[in-house]
Coordinates of C-alpha atoms and ligand atoms in Angstrom, one line a residue:
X1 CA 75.8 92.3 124.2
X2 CA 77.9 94.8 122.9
X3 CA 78.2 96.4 118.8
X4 CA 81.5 97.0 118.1
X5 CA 82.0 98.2 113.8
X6 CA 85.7 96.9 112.3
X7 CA 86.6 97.9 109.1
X8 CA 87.4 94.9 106.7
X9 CA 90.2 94.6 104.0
X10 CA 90.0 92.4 100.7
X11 CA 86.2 92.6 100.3
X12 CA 85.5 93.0 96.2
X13 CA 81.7 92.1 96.1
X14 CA 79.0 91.1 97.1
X15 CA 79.8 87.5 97.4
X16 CA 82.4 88.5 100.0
X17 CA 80.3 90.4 101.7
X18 CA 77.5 87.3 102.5
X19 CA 80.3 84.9 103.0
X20 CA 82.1 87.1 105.5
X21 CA 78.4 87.8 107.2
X22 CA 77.6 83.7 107.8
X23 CA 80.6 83.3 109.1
X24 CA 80.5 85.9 111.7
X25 CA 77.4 84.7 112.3
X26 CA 77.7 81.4 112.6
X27 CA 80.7 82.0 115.3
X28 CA 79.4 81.5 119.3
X29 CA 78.6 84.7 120.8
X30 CA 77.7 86.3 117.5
X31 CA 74.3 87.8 117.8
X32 CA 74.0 89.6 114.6
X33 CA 76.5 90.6 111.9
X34 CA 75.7 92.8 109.4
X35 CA 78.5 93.3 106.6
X36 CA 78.7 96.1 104.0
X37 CA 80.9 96.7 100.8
X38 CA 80.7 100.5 101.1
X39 CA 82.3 101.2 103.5
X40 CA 84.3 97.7 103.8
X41 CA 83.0 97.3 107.4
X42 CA 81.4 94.8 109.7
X43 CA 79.0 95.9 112.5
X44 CA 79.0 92.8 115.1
X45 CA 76.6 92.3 117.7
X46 CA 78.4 89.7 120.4
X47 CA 78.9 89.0 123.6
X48 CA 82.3 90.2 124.6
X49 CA 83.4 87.3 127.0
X50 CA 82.4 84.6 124.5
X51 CA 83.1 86.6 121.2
X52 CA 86.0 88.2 122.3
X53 CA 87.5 91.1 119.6
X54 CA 90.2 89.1 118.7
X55 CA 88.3 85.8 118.4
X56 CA 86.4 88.1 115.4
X57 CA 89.4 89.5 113.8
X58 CA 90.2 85.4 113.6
X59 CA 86.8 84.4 112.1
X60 CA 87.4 87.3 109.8
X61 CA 90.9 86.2 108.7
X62 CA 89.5 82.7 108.7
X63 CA 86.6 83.7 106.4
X64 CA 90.1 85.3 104.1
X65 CA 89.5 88.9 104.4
X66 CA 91.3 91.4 107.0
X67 CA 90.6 93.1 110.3
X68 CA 91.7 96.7 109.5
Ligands
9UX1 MO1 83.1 86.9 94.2 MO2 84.1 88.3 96.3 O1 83.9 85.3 93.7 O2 85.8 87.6 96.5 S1 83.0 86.4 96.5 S2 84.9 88.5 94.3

């Protein structure tokens, strides 16, 4: 397991911030996710070969906010 932190983009409250946090964590190889609104960033716990980084910048744009 690795932590990586990625700053987010288009995160306006706190709403944003618990949907963007279950959807991280709901993707395979997410350990644990935890989301803040100041700064906009996620800190992701995952397993790099399942959960690559770009896998996450996709759940993130899925979820509709941005991978800075
Ligand atoms: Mo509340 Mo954040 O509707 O987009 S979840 S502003």
């Amino acid at each position: 397991m690795e932590t990586i932190h990625i700053a987010i983009d288009g995160m306006t409250c706190q709403g944003c911030v618990n949907s963007l946090t279950r959807a991280l964590q709901a993707a395979p190889g997410v350990k644990s996710a935890t989301v803040t609104l100041v700064p906009a960033q996620a800190s992701i716990e995952h397993d790099p070969a399942t959960a690559p980084v770009d896998v996450l910048r996709a759940v993130i744009a899925d979820a509709g906010f941005e991978a800075r």
